[in-house]
Short mmCIF file of C-alpha atoms in Angstrom, two decimals:
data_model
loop_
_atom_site.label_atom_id
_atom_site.label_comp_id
_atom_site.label_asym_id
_atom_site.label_seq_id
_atom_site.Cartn_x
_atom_site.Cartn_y
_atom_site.Cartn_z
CA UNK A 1 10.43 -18.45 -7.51
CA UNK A 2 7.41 -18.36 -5.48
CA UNK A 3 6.59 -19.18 -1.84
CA UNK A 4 4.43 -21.96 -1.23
CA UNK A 5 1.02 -21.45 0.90
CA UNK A 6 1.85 -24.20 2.97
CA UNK A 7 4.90 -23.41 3.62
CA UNK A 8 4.11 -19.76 4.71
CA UNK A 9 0.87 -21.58 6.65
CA UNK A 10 3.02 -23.65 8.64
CA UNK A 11 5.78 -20.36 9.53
CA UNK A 12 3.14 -18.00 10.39
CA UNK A 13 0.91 -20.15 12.62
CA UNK A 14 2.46 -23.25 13.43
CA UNK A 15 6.17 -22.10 14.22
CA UNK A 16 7.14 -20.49 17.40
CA UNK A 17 9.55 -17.58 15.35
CA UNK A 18 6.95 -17.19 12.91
CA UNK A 19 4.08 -16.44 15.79
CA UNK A 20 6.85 -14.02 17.19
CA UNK A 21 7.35 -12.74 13.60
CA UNK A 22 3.82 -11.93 12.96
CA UNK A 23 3.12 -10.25 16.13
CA UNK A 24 5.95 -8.16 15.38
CA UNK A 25 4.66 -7.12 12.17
CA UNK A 26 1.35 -6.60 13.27
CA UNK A 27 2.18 -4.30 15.92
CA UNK A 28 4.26 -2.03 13.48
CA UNK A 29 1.10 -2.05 11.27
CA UNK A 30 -1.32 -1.23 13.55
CA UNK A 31 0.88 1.27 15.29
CA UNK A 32 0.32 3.30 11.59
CA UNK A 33 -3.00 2.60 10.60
CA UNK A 34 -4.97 2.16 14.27
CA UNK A 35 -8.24 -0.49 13.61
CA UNK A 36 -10.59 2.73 14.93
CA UNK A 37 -8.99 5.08 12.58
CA UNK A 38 -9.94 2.65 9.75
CA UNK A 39 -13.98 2.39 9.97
CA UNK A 40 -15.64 1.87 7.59
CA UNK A 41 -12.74 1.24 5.01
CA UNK A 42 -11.96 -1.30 2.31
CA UNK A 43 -8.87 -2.89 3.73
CA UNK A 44 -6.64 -5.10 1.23
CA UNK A 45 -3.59 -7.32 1.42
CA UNK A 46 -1.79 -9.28 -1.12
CA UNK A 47 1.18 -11.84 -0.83
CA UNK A 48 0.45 -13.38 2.28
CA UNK A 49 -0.98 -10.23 4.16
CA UNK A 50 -3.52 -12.14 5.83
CA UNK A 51 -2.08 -12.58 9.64
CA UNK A 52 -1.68 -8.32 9.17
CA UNK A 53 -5.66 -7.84 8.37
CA UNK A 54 -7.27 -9.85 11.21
CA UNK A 55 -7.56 -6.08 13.85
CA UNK A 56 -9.23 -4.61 11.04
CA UNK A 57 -12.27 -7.37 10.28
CA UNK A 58 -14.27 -5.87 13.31
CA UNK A 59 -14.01 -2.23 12.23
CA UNK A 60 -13.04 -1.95 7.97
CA UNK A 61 -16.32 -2.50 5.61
CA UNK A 62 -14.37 -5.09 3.87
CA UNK A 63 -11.50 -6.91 4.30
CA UNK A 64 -9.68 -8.98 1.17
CA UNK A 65 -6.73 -10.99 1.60
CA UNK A 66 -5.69 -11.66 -2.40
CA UNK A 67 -3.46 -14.51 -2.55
CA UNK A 68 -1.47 -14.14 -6.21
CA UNK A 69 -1.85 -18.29 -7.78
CA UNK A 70 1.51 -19.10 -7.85
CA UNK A 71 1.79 -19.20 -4.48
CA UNK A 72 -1.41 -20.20 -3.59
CA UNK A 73 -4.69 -19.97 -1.99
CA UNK A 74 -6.19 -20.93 1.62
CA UNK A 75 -9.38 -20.37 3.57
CA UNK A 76 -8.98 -17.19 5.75
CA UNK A 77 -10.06 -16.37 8.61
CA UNK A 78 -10.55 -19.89 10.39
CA UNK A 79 -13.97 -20.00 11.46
CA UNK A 80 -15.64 -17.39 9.64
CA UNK A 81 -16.80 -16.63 6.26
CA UNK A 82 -14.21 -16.45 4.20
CA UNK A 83 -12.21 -13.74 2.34
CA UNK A 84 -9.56 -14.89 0.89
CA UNK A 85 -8.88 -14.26 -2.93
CA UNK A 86 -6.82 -16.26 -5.48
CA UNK A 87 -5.79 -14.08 -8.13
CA UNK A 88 -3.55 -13.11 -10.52
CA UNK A 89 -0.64 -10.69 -9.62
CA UNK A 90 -1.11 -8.37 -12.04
CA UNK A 91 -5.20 -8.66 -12.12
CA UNK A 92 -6.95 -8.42 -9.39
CA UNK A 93 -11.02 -9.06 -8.50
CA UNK A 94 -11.10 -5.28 -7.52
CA UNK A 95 -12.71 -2.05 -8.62
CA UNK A 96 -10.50 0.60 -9.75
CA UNK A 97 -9.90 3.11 -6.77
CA UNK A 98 -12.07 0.80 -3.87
CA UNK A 99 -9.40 0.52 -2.01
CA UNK A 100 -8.48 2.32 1.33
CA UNK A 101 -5.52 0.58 2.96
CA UNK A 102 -3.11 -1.95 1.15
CA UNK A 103 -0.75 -4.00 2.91
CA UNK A 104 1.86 -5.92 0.90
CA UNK A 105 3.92 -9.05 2.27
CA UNK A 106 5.70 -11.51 0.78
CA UNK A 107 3.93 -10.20 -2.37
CA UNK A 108 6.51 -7.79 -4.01
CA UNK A 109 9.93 -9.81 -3.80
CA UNK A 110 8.46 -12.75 -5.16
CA UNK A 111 7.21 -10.95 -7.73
CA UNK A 112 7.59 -12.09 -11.72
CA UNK A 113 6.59 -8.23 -12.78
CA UNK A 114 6.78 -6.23 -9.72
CA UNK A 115 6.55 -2.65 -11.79
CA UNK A 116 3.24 -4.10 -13.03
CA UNK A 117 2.36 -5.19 -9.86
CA UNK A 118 2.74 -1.99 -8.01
CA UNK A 119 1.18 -0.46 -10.97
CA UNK A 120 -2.52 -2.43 -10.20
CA UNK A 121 -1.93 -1.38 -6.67
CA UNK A 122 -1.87 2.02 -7.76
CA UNK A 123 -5.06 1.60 -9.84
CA UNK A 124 -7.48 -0.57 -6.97
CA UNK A 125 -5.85 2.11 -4.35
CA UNK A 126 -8.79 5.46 -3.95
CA UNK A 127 -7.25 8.46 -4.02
CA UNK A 128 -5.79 9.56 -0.79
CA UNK A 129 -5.04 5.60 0.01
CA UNK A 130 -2.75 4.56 1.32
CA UNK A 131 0.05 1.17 1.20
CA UNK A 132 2.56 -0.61 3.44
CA UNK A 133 4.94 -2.96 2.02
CA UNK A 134 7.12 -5.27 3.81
CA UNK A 135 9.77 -6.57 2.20
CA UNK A 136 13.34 -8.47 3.42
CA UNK A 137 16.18 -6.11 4.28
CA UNK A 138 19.42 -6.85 1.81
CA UNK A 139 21.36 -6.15 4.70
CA UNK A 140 19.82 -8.35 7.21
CA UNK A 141 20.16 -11.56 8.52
CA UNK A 142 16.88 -12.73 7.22
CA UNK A 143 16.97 -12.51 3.77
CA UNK A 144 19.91 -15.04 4.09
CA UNK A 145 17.79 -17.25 5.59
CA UNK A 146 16.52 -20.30 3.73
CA UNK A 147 14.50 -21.44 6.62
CA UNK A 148 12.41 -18.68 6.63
CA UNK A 149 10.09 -17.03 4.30
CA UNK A 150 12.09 -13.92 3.92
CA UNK A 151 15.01 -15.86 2.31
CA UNK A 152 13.16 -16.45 -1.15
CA UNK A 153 12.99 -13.89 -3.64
CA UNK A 154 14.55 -10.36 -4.28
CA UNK A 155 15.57 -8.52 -0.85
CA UNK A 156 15.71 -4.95 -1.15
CA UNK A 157 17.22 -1.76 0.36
CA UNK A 158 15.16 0.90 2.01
CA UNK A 159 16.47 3.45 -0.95
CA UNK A 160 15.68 0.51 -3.40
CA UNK A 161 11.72 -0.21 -2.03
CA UNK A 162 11.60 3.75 -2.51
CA UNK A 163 12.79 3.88 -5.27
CA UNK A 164 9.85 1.33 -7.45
CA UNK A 165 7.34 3.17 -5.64
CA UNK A 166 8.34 5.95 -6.85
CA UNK A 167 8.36 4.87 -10.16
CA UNK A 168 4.71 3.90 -9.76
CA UNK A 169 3.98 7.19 -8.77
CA UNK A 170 3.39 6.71 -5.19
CA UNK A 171 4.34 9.10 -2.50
CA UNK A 172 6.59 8.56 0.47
CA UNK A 173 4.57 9.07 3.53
CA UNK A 174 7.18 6.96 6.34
CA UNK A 175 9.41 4.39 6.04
CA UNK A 176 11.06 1.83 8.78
CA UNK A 177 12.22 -1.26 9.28
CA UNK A 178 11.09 -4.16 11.95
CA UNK A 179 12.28 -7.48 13.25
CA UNK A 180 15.65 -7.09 14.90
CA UNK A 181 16.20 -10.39 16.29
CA UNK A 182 17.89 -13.30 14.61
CA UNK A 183 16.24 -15.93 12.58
CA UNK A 184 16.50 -18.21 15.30
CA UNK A 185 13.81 -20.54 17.18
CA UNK A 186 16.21 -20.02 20.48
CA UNK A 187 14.10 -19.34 23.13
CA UNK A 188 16.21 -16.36 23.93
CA UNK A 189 15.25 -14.61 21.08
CA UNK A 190 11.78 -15.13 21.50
CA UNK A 191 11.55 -14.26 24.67
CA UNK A 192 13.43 -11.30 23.94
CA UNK A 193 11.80 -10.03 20.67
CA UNK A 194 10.00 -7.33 21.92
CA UNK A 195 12.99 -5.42 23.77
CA UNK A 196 14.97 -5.95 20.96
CA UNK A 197 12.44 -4.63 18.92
CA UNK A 198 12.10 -1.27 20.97
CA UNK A 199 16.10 -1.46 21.12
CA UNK A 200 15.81 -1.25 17.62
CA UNK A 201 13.85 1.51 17.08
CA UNK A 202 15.50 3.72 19.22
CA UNK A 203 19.01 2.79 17.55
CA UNK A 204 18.32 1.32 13.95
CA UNK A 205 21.36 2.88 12.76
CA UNK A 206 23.48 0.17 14.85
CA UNK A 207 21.29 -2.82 14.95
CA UNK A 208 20.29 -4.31 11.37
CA UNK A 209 16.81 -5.17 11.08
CA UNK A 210 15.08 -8.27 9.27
CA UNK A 211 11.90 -6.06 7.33
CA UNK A 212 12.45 -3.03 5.66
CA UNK A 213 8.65 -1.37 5.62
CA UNK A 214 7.77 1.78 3.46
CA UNK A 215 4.06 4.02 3.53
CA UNK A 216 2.96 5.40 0.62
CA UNK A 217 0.26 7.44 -0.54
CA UNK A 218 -1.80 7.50 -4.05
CA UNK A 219 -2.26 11.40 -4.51
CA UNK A 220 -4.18 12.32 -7.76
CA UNK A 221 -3.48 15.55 -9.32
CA UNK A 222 -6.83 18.02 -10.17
CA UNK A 223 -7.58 18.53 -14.13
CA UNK A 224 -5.69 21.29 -15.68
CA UNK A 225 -5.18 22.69 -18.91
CA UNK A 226 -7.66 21.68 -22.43
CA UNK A 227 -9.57 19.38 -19.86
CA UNK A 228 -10.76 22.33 -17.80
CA UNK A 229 -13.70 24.70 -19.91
CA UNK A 230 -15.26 26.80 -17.39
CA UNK A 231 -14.17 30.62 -18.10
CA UNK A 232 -14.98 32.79 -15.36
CA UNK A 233 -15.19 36.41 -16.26
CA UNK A 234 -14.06 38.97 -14.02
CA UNK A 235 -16.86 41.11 -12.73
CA UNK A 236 -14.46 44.14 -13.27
CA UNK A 237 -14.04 43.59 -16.98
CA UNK A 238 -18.24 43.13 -17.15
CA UNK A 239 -18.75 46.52 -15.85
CA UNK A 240 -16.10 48.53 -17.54
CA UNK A 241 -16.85 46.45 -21.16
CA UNK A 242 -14.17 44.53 -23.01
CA UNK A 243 -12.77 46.62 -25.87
CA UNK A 244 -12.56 43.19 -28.03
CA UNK A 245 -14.25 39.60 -27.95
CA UNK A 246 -12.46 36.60 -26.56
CA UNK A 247 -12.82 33.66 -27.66
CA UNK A 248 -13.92 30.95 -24.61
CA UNK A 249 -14.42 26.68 -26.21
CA UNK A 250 -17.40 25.44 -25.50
CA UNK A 251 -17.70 21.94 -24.18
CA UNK A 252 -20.01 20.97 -26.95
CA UNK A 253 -17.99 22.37 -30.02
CA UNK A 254 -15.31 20.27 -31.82
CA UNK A 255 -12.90 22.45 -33.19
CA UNK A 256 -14.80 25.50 -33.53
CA UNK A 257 -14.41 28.83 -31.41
CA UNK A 258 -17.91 29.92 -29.47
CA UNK A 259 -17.85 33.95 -28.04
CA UNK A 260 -19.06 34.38 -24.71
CA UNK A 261 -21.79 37.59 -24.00
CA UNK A 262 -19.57 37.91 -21.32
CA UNK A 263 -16.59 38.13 -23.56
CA UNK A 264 -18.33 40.83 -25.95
CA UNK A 265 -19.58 43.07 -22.96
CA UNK A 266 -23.51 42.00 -22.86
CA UNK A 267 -25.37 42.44 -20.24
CA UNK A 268 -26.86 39.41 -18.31
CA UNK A 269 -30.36 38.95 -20.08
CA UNK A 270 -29.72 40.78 -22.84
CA UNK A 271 -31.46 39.31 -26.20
CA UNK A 272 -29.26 41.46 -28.32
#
């Protein structure tokens, strides 16, 4: 099952818990990734990411908020050009390894194939890039919720959110967990979200929390092995000769085995 673009719409900008919600979010984000530290970036969000990316439109070199089509599409931001994306979930408009900072909400529990979904965020993700995703806490009140977005879909545990980025071969950079207050429109709780939220982070062992939120990093590993064909000789074994040729493959030379000068004690400019 899917969330519905209106319905998120309405939450996230209309409701008083959802304002409270996003601002809570937000904060969290931006306390991470910090709109200055993020010039000149290519800044991404899919789900419903979009109320994360608006700090960053000012300062990233792009900013794409890809909405996956079951759940819809809108115009965002209001009131300037737009750049919002429908797409599929598993196929995104993006070049392979353009991508600085990925934010994921209400994208990965909602998710028909969320291994192959975190597997094209691995692939539009640069290396050294980096991804938050915010998902609903099993253990929470939220994610019981049917009047609230987090109460549709798959909720997850922190070890579980680990756990299938792992598999996609992401690396743990932080992980934490956000919205501590009830999913009520009380004014009490509004009023009170941000204490509770610093309450929270001080003593999350005690107080259950509404988000679960994980960093990860896309870390690619240098060429090693067949790929790599430089030989360097050592300049020890130049001047003292090699007592027997060794055989070095050229780049060019399928199959066969090429001897380097080096390798058969020649000096540099010999014609020999």
């Amino acid at each position: 099952m899917h969330h519905d673009i209106e319905d998120l719409r309405r939450f996230y900008y209309q409701r008083a818990l959802g304002r409270v919600v996003q601002r809570i979010l937000r904060d969290r984000l931006t306390g991470r990734w910090r709109p200055g530290s993020c010039k000149g970036m290519n800044v991404a969000g899919f789900g419903f990411a979009a109320p994360m990316l608006r700090p960053y439109l000012e300062t990233a070199r792009r900013v794409t908020a890809l909405m996956p089509g079951p759940q819809g599409v809108m115009g965002w931001p209001a009131g300037l050009p737009n750049h919002s994306v429908l797409c599929d979930e598993t196929a995104w408009p993006i070049e392979t390894g353009s991508i600085d900072r990925l934010v994921v909400l209400h994208g990965l529990e909602t998710s028909d194939h969320p291994a192959a979904l975190m597997t094209e965020a691995w692939r539009a993700l640069g290396p050294g890039g980096r991804m938050i995703v915010m998902v609903p806490n099993r253990a929470g009140l939220w994610a019981a919720s049917e009047r609230t977005p987090f109460g549709l879909g798959r909720s997850y545990t922190a070890g579980q959110l680990e756990g299938q980025t792992l598999k996609a071969g992401f690396v743990t950079e932080w992980h934490g967990s956000a919205v501590y207050i009830p999913p009520s429109d009380r004014r009490f709780w509004l009023r009170s979200a941000q204490m509770w939220e610093r309450t929270g982070a001080r003593i999350s062992r005690v107080l259950i929390a509404g988000v679960v939120l994980i960093e990860v990093s896309k870390q690619s590993k240098g060429m090693i092995g067949p790929g790599v064909k430089v030989h360097v000789p050592s300049p020890l074994d130049i001047l003292d000769g090699v007592a027997r040729p060794r055989p070095v493959r050229s780049p060019t030379a399928r199959g066969r085995i090429i001897v380097s000068p080096y390798a058969r004690g020649e000096p540099i400019g010999s014609n020999g």
